[in-house]
Short mmCIF file of C-alpha atoms in Angstrom, two decimals:
data_model
loop_
_atom_site.label_atom_id
_atom_site.label_comp_id
_atom_site.label_asym_id
_atom_site.label_seq_id
_atom_site.Cartn_x
_atom_site.Cartn_y
_atom_site.Cartn_z
CA ASN A 1 33.05 -74.83 3.66
CA ALA A 2 32.07 -74.48 7.30
CA GLY A 3 31.82 -70.68 6.94
CA VAL A 4 32.15 -68.84 10.26
CA THR A 5 32.26 -70.99 13.37
CA GLN A 6 32.05 -69.89 16.98
CA THR A 7 32.69 -71.73 20.20
CA PRO A 8 31.28 -72.17 22.73
CA LYS A 9 27.56 -71.83 21.97
CA PHE A 10 26.70 -71.10 25.59
CA GLN A 11 28.79 -69.99 28.55
CA VAL A 12 28.10 -68.98 32.13
CA LEU A 13 30.78 -67.05 34.00
CA LYS A 14 31.10 -65.57 37.44
CA THR A 15 32.03 -61.93 37.84
CA GLY A 16 35.77 -61.50 37.54
CA GLN A 17 36.43 -64.67 35.57
CA SER A 18 38.18 -64.53 32.22
CA MET A 19 37.49 -66.42 29.05
CA THR A 20 38.09 -66.43 25.32
CA LEU A 21 35.38 -66.67 22.70
CA GLN A 22 36.67 -68.41 19.63
CA CYS A 23 35.90 -67.46 16.04
CA ALA A 24 37.22 -69.07 12.89
CA GLN A 25 36.44 -68.75 9.19
CA ASP A 26 37.53 -70.86 6.25
CA MET A 27 36.70 -68.43 3.44
CA ASN A 28 40.08 -66.66 3.42
CA HIS A 29 38.39 -63.39 4.36
CA GLU A 30 40.63 -60.51 5.39
CA TYR A 31 37.99 -58.65 7.37
CA MET A 32 36.58 -59.95 10.65
CA SER A 33 34.48 -58.36 13.37
CA TRP A 34 32.97 -59.02 16.77
CA TYR A 35 29.53 -57.73 17.72
CA ARG A 36 27.37 -57.98 20.77
CA GLN A 37 23.59 -58.07 20.58
CA ASP A 38 21.45 -56.91 23.47
CA PRO A 39 17.65 -56.71 23.55
CA GLY A 40 16.41 -53.51 21.94
CA MET A 41 19.95 -52.40 21.06
CA GLY A 42 20.65 -54.07 17.75
CA LEU A 43 24.21 -55.19 17.09
CA ARG A 44 27.10 -53.11 18.31
CA LEU A 45 30.64 -53.43 17.01
CA ILE A 46 33.21 -54.37 19.66
CA HIS A 47 36.46 -54.83 17.69
CA TYR A 48 37.35 -55.49 14.11
CA SER A 49 40.32 -56.55 12.01
CA VAL A 50 41.25 -55.79 8.41
CA GLY A 51 43.90 -58.48 8.20
CA ALA A 52 46.32 -60.61 10.20
CA GLY A 53 48.13 -58.46 12.73
CA ILE A 54 45.76 -55.49 12.35
CA THR A 55 42.95 -54.81 14.79
CA ASP A 56 41.02 -51.75 15.87
CA GLN A 57 38.31 -50.72 18.29
CA GLY A 58 34.67 -50.46 17.42
CA GLU A 59 31.80 -48.80 19.20
CA VAL A 60 31.95 -50.67 22.53
CA PRO A 61 35.51 -52.01 23.06
CA ASN A 62 35.89 -51.59 26.82
CA GLY A 63 36.42 -54.84 28.70
CA TYR A 64 37.40 -56.79 25.58
CA ASN A 65 40.70 -57.63 23.88
CA VAL A 66 41.34 -59.14 20.48
CA SER A 67 44.29 -60.34 18.43
CA ARG A 68 44.61 -61.63 14.87
CA SER A 69 47.66 -63.82 14.40
CA THR A 70 46.22 -65.72 11.42
CA THR A 71 43.73 -64.94 8.67
CA GLU A 72 41.42 -67.70 9.91
CA ASP A 73 41.09 -66.94 13.63
CA PHE A 74 39.88 -63.92 15.55
CA PRO A 75 39.44 -64.66 19.28
CA LEU A 76 37.71 -62.27 21.68
CA ARG A 77 38.99 -62.16 25.25
CA LEU A 78 37.11 -61.04 28.33
CA LEU A 79 39.78 -60.34 30.94
CA SER A 80 37.50 -59.80 33.95
CA ALA A 81 33.87 -60.55 33.19
CA ALA A 82 31.16 -58.22 34.44
CA PRO A 83 27.36 -58.68 34.50
CA SER A 84 27.12 -55.87 31.91
CA GLN A 85 28.84 -58.22 29.44
CA THR A 86 25.91 -60.62 29.52
CA SER A 87 24.92 -60.70 25.87
CA VAL A 88 24.92 -62.68 22.65
CA TYR A 89 28.20 -62.35 20.78
CA PHE A 90 28.50 -62.68 17.02
CA CYS A 91 31.60 -62.97 14.91
CA ALA A 92 31.47 -61.99 11.25
CA SER A 93 33.82 -62.01 8.29
CA SER A 94 33.88 -60.45 4.83
CA TYR A 95 36.21 -60.46 1.84
CA GLY A 96 36.42 -56.68 1.64
CA ALA A 97 35.56 -53.51 3.45
CA TYR A 98 31.86 -52.66 3.38
CA THR A 99 30.92 -55.89 1.61
CA GLU A 100 28.53 -58.65 2.62
CA GLN A 101 29.30 -60.00 6.07
CA PHE A 102 29.00 -63.67 6.95
CA PHE A 103 27.95 -64.27 10.53
CA GLY A 104 28.63 -67.11 12.91
CA PRO A 105 25.84 -68.71 14.96
CA GLY A 106 26.65 -66.72 18.09
CA THR A 107 27.75 -67.34 21.66
CA ARG A 108 25.25 -66.69 24.44
CA LEU A 109 27.18 -65.46 27.48
CA THR A 110 25.76 -64.99 30.96
CA VAL A 111 27.85 -63.33 33.67
CA LEU A 112 26.54 -63.83 37.20
CA SER B 1 26.44 -43.17 17.27
CA GLN B 2 25.53 -43.65 13.64
CA GLN B 3 23.15 -46.42 14.53
CA GLY B 4 20.24 -46.71 12.17
CA GLU B 5 16.65 -46.87 13.22
CA GLU B 6 14.19 -49.30 11.76
CA ASP B 7 10.51 -48.62 11.62
CA PRO B 8 8.21 -50.19 12.63
CA GLN B 9 9.71 -52.10 15.54
CA ALA B 10 7.22 -54.91 14.96
CA LEU B 11 5.01 -55.87 12.04
CA SER B 12 2.42 -58.63 11.77
CA ILE B 13 0.84 -59.54 8.42
CA GLN B 14 -1.03 -62.36 6.73
CA GLU B 15 0.74 -64.73 4.39
CA GLY B 16 0.63 -63.41 0.84
CA GLU B 17 0.63 -59.75 1.88
CA ASN B 18 3.53 -57.39 1.31
CA ALA B 19 5.74 -56.23 4.16
CA THR B 20 7.51 -52.88 4.18
CA MET B 21 10.08 -51.80 6.73
CA ASN B 22 12.09 -48.63 6.83
CA CYS B 23 15.55 -47.62 7.97
CA SER B 24 16.86 -44.15 8.72
CA TYR B 25 20.48 -43.28 9.37
CA LYS B 26 22.45 -40.23 10.38
CA THR B 27 25.54 -39.63 8.22
CA SER B 28 26.84 -40.26 4.69
CA ILE B 29 27.43 -43.87 3.68
CA ASN B 30 29.19 -45.98 1.05
CA ASN B 31 26.44 -48.54 1.02
CA LEU B 32 23.53 -49.88 3.04
CA GLN B 33 22.84 -53.52 3.69
CA TRP B 34 19.84 -55.47 4.92
CA TYR B 35 20.13 -58.62 7.01
CA ARG B 36 17.65 -61.18 8.33
CA GLN B 37 17.92 -62.94 11.68
CA ASN B 38 15.83 -65.94 12.53
CA SER B 39 15.23 -66.51 16.22
CA GLY B 40 18.37 -67.72 17.98
CA ARG B 41 20.47 -67.62 14.83
CA GLY B 42 23.15 -65.47 13.27
CA LEU B 43 22.41 -62.79 10.71
CA VAL B 44 22.08 -63.60 7.03
CA HIS B 45 22.86 -61.04 4.34
CA LEU B 46 19.93 -60.19 2.09
CA ILE B 47 20.93 -57.32 -0.16
CA LEU B 48 23.43 -54.48 -0.51
CA ILE B 49 22.63 -51.17 -2.15
CA ARG B 50 25.34 -48.65 -2.96
CA SER B 51 25.02 -44.95 -2.27
CA ASN B 52 24.76 -44.18 -5.99
CA GLU B 53 21.89 -46.64 -6.49
CA ARG B 54 18.25 -45.82 -5.87
CA GLU B 55 16.60 -49.21 -6.14
CA LYS B 56 17.64 -52.84 -6.16
CA HIS B 57 15.77 -56.11 -6.52
CA SER B 58 16.54 -59.64 -5.43
CA GLY B 59 13.80 -62.21 -5.84
CA ARG B 60 10.87 -61.07 -3.70
CA LEU B 61 12.95 -58.31 -2.12
CA ARG B 62 12.98 -54.71 -3.25
CA VAL B 63 15.21 -52.14 -1.59
CA THR B 64 15.16 -48.42 -2.15
CA LEU B 65 17.65 -45.83 -0.97
CA ASP B 66 17.12 -42.10 -0.66
CA THR B 67 20.43 -40.53 0.35
CA SER B 68 18.91 -37.05 0.52
CA LYS B 69 16.55 -38.25 3.25
CA LYS B 70 19.08 -40.71 4.67
CA SER B 71 16.55 -43.50 4.52
CA SER B 72 16.00 -46.90 2.97
CA SER B 73 13.09 -49.27 2.70
CA LEU B 74 12.86 -53.02 2.34
CA LEU B 75 9.80 -54.48 0.67
CA ILE B 76 9.08 -58.19 0.84
CA THR B 77 6.38 -59.16 -1.63
CA ALA B 78 4.01 -62.12 -1.33
CA SER B 79 5.23 -62.91 2.16
CA ARG B 80 5.51 -66.46 3.46
CA ALA B 81 5.52 -67.88 6.98
CA ALA B 82 9.23 -68.60 6.49
CA ASP B 83 9.85 -64.84 6.22
CA THR B 84 9.09 -64.54 9.94
CA ALA B 85 12.29 -63.07 11.37
CA SER B 86 13.93 -59.85 12.48
CA TYR B 87 15.29 -57.56 9.79
CA PHE B 88 18.18 -55.18 10.29
CA CYS B 89 19.72 -52.45 8.21
CA ALA B 90 23.45 -51.84 8.45
CA THR B 91 25.33 -48.74 7.39
CA ASP B 92 29.06 -48.25 7.11
CA ALA B 93 31.00 -45.66 9.04
CA GLN B 94 32.86 -44.33 5.96
CA THR B 95 36.10 -44.43 7.92
CA GLU B 96 39.50 -45.86 7.07
CA PRO B 97 40.59 -48.62 7.07
CA GLY B 98 36.98 -49.62 6.83
CA ASN B 99 34.81 -52.49 8.00
CA GLN B 100 32.95 -50.56 10.64
CA PHE B 101 29.22 -51.12 10.42
CA TYR B 102 26.35 -49.75 12.42
CA PHE B 103 23.22 -51.83 12.78
CA GLY B 104 19.75 -50.63 13.56
CA THR B 105 17.57 -52.05 16.29
CA GLY B 106 15.59 -54.16 13.84
CA THR B 107 12.03 -54.81 12.72
CA SER B 108 10.41 -58.00 13.99
CA LEU B 109 8.22 -59.43 11.22
CA THR B 110 5.60 -62.07 11.89
CA VAL B 111 3.86 -63.66 8.91
CA ILE B 112 0.69 -65.46 9.90
CA PRO B 113 -0.14 -68.54 7.80
#
């Protein structure tokens, strides 16, 4: 199993550009989440999903959209990138609510 | 925010010594989890302790939970250089439909060979 995969590993955007961070898992997990990690802030939950077709907002959802059309994929969209979105983004999945989360390797995003 | 707080922020010890880090949180939880993050990598799950448990062991790891004080501790015994990493506690938001976690700011552990 590949586990949780994320692409790209690195990305540089200009302010106002849009992009999609990809996340996929091959463990048939129902639960998936997106986090951002900033220095000194720990990880903060952006959006999460409890199954295909079901998503909800986390702690810091503004500026991000998500959708979950399949169990395997959970893309994160930045519609109009801002410098404040410069961060490292992690996708995670788990088989149940409040169980062990499996994390991807992260995407390091810089917005100029 | 229900974000947990780890203490200390940074810890440096000699190989073979024990390392203890603490986590405090704000509201009731279903369970508390500890994760490790090596530099530039994703987080790796270490251990989960449920709210009705007081202590749990896994190899060289020992976790305690005191729900009355809303705190947890992670003890790593006989530390090794490979234990050098950041350690995070994560608490759940106890909301439906679930899967909302709050992570602390982490303890950076350095184990000196």
